[in-house]
PDB file of C-alpha atoms in Angstrom:
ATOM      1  CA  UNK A   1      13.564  11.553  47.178  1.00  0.00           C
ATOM      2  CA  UNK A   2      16.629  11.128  44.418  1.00  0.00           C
ATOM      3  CA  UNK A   3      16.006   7.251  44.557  1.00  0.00           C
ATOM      4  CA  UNK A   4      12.400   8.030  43.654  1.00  0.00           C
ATOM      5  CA  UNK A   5      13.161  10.393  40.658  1.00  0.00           C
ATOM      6  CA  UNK A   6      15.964   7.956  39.429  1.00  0.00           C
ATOM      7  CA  UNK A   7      12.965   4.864  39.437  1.00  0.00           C
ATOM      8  CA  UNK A   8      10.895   7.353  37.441  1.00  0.00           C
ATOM      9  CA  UNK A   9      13.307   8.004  35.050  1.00  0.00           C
ATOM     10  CA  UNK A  10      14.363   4.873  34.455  1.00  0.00           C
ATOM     11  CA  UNK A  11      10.889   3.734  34.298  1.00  0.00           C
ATOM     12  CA  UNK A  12      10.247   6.235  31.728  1.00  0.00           C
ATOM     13  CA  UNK A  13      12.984   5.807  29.069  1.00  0.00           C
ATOM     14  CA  UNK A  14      12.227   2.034  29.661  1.00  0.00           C
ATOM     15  CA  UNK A  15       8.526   3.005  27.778  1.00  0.00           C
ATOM     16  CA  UNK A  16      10.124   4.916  25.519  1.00  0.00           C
ATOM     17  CA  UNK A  17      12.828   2.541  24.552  1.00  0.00           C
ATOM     18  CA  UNK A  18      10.268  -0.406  24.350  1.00  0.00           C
ATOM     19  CA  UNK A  19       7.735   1.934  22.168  1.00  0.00           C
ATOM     20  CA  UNK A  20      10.494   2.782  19.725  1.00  0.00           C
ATOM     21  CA  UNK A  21      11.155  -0.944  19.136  1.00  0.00           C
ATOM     22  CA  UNK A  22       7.702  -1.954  18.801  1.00  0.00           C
ATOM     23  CA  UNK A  23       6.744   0.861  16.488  1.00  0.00           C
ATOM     24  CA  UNK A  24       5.229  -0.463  13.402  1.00  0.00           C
ATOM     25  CA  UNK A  25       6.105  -0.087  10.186  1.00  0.00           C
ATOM     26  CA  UNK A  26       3.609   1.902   8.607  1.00  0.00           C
ATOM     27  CA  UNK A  27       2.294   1.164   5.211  1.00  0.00           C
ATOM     28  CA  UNK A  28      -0.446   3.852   2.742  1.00  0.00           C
ATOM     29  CA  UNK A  29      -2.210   2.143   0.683  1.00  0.00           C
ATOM     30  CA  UNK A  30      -3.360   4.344  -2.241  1.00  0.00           C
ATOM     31  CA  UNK A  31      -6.818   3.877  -4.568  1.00  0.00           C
ATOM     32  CA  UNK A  32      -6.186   1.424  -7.735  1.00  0.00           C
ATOM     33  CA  UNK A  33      -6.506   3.291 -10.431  1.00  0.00           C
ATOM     34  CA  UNK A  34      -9.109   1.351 -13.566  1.00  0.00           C
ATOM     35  CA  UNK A  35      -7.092   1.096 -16.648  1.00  0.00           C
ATOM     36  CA  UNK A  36      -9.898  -0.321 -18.981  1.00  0.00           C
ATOM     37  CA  UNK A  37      -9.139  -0.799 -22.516  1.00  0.00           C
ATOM     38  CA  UNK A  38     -12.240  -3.197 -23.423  1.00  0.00           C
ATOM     39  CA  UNK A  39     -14.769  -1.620 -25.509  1.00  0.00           C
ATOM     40  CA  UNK A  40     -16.840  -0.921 -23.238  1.00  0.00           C
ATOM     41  CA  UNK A  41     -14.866   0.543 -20.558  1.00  0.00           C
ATOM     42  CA  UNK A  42     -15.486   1.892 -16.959  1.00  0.00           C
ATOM     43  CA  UNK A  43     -18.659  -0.070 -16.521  1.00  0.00           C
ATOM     44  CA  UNK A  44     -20.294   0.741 -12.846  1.00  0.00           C
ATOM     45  CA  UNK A  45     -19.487  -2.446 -11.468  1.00  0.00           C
ATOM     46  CA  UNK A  46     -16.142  -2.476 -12.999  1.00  0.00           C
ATOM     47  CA  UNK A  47     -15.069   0.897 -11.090  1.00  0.00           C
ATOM     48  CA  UNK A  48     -17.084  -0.127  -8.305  1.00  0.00           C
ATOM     49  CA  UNK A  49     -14.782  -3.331  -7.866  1.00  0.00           C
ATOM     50  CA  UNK A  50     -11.438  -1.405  -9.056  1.00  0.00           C
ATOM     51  CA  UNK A  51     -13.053   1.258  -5.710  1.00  0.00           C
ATOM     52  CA  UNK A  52     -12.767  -1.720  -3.495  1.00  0.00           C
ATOM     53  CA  UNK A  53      -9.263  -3.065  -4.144  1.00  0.00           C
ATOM     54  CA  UNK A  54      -7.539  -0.812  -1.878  1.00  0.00           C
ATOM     55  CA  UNK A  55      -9.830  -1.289   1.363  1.00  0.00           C
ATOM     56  CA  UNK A  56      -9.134  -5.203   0.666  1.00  0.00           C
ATOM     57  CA  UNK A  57      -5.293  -4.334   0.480  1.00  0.00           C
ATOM     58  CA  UNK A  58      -5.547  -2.584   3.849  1.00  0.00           C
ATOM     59  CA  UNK A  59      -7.973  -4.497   5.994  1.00  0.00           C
ATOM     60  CA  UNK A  60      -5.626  -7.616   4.860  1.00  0.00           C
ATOM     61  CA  UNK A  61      -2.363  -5.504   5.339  1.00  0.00           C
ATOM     62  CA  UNK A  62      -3.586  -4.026   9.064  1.00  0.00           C
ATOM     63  CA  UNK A  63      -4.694  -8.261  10.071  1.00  0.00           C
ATOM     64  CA  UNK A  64      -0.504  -7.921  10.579  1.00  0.00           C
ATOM     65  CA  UNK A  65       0.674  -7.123  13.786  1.00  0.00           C
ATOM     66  CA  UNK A  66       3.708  -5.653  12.132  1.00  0.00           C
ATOM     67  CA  UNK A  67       2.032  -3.091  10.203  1.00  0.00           C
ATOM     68  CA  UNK A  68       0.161   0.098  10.739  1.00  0.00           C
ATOM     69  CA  UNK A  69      -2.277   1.220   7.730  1.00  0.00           C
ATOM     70  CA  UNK A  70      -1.901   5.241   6.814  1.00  0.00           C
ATOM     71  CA  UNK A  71      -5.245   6.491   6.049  1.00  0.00           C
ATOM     72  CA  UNK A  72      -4.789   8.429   2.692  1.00  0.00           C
ATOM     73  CA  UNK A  73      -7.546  11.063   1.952  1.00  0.00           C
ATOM     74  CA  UNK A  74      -8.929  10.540  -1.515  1.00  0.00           C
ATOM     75  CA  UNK A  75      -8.458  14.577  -2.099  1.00  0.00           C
ATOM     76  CA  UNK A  76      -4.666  14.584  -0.965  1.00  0.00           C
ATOM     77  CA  UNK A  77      -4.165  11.566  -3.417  1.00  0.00           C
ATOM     78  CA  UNK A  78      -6.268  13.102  -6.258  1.00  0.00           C
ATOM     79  CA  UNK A  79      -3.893  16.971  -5.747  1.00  0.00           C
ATOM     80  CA  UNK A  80      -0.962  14.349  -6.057  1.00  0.00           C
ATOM     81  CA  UNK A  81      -1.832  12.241  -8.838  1.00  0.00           C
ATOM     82  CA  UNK A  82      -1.743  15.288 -11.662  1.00  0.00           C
ATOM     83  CA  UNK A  83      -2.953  12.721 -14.310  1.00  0.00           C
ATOM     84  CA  UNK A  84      -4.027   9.391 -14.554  1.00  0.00           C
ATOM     85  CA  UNK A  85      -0.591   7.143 -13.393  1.00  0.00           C
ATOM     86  CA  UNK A  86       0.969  10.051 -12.123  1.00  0.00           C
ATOM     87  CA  UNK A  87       1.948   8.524  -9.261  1.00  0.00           C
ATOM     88  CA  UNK A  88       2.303   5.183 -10.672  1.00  0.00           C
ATOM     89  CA  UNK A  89       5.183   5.959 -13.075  1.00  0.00           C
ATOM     90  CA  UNK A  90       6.856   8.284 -11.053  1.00  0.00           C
ATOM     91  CA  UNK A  91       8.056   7.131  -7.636  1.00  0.00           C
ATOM     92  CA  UNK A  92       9.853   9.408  -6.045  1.00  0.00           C
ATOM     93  CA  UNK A  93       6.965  11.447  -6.134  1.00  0.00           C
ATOM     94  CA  UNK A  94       4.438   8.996  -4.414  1.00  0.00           C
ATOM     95  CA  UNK A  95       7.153   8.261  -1.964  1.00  0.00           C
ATOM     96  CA  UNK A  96       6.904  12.253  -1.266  1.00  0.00           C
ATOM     97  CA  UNK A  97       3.396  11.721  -0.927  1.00  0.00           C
ATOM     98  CA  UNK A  98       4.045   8.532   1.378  1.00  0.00           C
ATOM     99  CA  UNK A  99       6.479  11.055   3.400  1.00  0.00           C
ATOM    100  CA  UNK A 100       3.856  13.853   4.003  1.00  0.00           C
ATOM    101  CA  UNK A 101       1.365  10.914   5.698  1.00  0.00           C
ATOM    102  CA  UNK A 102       4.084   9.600   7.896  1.00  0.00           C
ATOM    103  CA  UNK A 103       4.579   6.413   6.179  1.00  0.00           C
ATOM    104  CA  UNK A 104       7.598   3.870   5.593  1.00  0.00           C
ATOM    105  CA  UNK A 105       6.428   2.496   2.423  1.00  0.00           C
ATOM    106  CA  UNK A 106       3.408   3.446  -0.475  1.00  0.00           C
ATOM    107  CA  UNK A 107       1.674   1.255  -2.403  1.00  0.00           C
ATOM    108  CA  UNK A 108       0.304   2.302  -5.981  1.00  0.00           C
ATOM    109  CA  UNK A 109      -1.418   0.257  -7.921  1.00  0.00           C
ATOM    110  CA  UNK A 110      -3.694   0.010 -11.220  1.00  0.00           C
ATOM    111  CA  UNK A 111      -5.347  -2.525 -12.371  1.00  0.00           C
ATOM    112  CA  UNK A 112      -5.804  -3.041 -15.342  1.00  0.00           C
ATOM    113  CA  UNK A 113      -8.300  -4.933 -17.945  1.00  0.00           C
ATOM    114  CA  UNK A 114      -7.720  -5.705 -21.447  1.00  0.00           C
ATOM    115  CA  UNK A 115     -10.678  -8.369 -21.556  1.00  0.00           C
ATOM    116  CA  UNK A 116     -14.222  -9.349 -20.139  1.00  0.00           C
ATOM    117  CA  UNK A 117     -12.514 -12.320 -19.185  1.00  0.00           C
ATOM    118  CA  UNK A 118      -9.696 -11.188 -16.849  1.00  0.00           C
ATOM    119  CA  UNK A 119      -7.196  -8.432 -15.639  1.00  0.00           C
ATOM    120  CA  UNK A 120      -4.225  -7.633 -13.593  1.00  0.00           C
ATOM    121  CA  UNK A 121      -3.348  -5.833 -10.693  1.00  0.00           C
ATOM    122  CA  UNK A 122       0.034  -4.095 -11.153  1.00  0.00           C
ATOM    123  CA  UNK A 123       1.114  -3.024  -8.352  1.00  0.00           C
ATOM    124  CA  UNK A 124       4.718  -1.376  -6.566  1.00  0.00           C
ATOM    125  CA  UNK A 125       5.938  -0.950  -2.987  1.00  0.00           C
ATOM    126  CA  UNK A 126       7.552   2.106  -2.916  1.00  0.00           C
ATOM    127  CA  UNK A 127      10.052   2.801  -0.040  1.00  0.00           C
ATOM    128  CA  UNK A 128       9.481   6.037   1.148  1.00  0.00           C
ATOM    129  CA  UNK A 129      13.132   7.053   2.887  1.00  0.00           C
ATOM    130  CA  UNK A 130      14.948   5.347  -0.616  1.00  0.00           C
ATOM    131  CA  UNK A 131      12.213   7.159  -2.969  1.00  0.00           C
ATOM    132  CA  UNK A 132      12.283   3.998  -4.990  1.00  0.00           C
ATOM    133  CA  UNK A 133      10.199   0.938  -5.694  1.00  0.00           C
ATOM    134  CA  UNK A 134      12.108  -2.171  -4.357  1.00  0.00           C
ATOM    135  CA  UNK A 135       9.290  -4.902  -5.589  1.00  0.00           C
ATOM    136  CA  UNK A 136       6.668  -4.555  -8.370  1.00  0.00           C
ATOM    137  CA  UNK A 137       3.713  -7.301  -8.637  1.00  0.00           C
ATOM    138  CA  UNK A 138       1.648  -8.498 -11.500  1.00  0.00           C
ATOM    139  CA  UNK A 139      -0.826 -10.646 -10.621  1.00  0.00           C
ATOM    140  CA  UNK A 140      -3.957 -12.332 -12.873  1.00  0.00           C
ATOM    141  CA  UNK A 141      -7.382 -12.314 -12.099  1.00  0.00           C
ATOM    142  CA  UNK A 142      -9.552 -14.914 -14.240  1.00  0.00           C
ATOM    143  CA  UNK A 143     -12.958 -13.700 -13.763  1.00  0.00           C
ATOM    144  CA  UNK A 144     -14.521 -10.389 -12.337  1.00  0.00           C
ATOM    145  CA  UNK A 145     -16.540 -12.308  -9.077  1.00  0.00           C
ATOM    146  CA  UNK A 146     -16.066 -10.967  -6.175  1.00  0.00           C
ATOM    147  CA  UNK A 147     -14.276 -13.991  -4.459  1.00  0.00           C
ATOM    148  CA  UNK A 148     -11.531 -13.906  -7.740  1.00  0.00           C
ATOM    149  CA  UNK A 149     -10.583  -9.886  -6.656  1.00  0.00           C
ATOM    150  CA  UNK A 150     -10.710 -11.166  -2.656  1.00  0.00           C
ATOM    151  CA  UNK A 151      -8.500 -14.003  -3.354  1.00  0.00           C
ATOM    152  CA  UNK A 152      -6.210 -11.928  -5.575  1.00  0.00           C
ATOM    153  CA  UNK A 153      -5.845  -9.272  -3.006  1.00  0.00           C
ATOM    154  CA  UNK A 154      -4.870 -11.218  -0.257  1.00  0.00           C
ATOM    155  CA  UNK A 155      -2.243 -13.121  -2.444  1.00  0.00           C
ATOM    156  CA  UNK A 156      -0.823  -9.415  -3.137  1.00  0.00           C
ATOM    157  CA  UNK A 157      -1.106  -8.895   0.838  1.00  0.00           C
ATOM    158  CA  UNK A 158       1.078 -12.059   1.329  1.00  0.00           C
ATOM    159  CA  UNK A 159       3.850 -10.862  -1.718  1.00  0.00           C
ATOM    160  CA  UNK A 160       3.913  -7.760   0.311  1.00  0.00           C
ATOM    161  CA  UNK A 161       4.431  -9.394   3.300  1.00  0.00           C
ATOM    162  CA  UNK A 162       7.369 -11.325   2.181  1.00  0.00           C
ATOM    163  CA  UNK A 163       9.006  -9.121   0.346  1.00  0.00           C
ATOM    164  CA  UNK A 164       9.139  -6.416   3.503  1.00  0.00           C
ATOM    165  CA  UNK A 165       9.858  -9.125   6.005  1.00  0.00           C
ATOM    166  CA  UNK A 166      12.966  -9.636   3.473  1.00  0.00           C
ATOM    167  CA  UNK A 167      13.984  -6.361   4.085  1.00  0.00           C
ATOM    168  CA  UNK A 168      13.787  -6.277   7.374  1.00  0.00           C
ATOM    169  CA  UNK A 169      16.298  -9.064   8.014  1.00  0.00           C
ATOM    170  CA  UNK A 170      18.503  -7.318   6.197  1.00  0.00           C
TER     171      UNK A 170
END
């Protein structure tokens, strides 16, 4: 009967063990904010693309084994955010946001468009437990098609990628 309860155990903390080193590292992804400065700014389709920047980011982010993708509630980021890039100059306090979800790292973002002809995602990865932003991004987009913001996106997955996997091996 001891034997038995000994397997158990042993099976048990084996679970355990091997859940704790498989965890993964989990990543929120919050809304890009529009920073439009042309002259005529906050067009429909211009928010409507900005609205599905973050959705790229995590679909692309969550295609990594590695990574699990915190659902953020628009409402909890909106109480956080107390005006617009709130959150995106101040990163302890998205990383206090990024610690009430449960997540190792935040990602805020804007992105922003000084011309009909392109813009820029700006974007940091915040780590959570450090309250700080170890990497920023700046990256281009020539054009406002749909395949220029996809391809842009998953270039911003793959910086993100690197730069934790960098980390990591630390």
């Amino acid at each position: 009967m001891n034997i038995n309860k000994l397997v158990l155990f042993i099976l048990v903390f084996s679970v355990l063990l091997t859940d704790a080193a498989t965890a993964a590292t989990r990543i929120a992804v919050l809304d890009f904010e529009l920073n439009d400065i042309t002259s005529l700014p906050n067009a429909p389709a211009e928010l409507k693309r900005t609205a599905s920047m973050a959705p790229l980011l995590s679909k692309a982010l969550s295609q990594i084994d590695a990574y699990e993708i915190v659902p953020v509630e628009t409402g909890m980021q909106k109480a956080a955010n107390d005006s617009f890039g709130y959150l995106f100059r101040f990163h302890d306090l998205a990383a206090q946001l990024g610690r009430r979800l449960g997540a190792d790292w935040i990602i805020v973002s804007q992105h922003s468009k000084p011309s009909f002809l392109f813009s820029y995602l700006w974007v940091y990865l915040i780590d959570v437990k450090k309250q700080t932003a170890v990497a920023r991004y700046d990256i281009e987009l020539k054009g406002s098609h749909e395949k220029v913001t996809e391809h842009a996106v998953a270039s911003l997955a793959g910086k993100i990628q690197a730069t934790i996997s960098g980390i990591d091996k630390r």
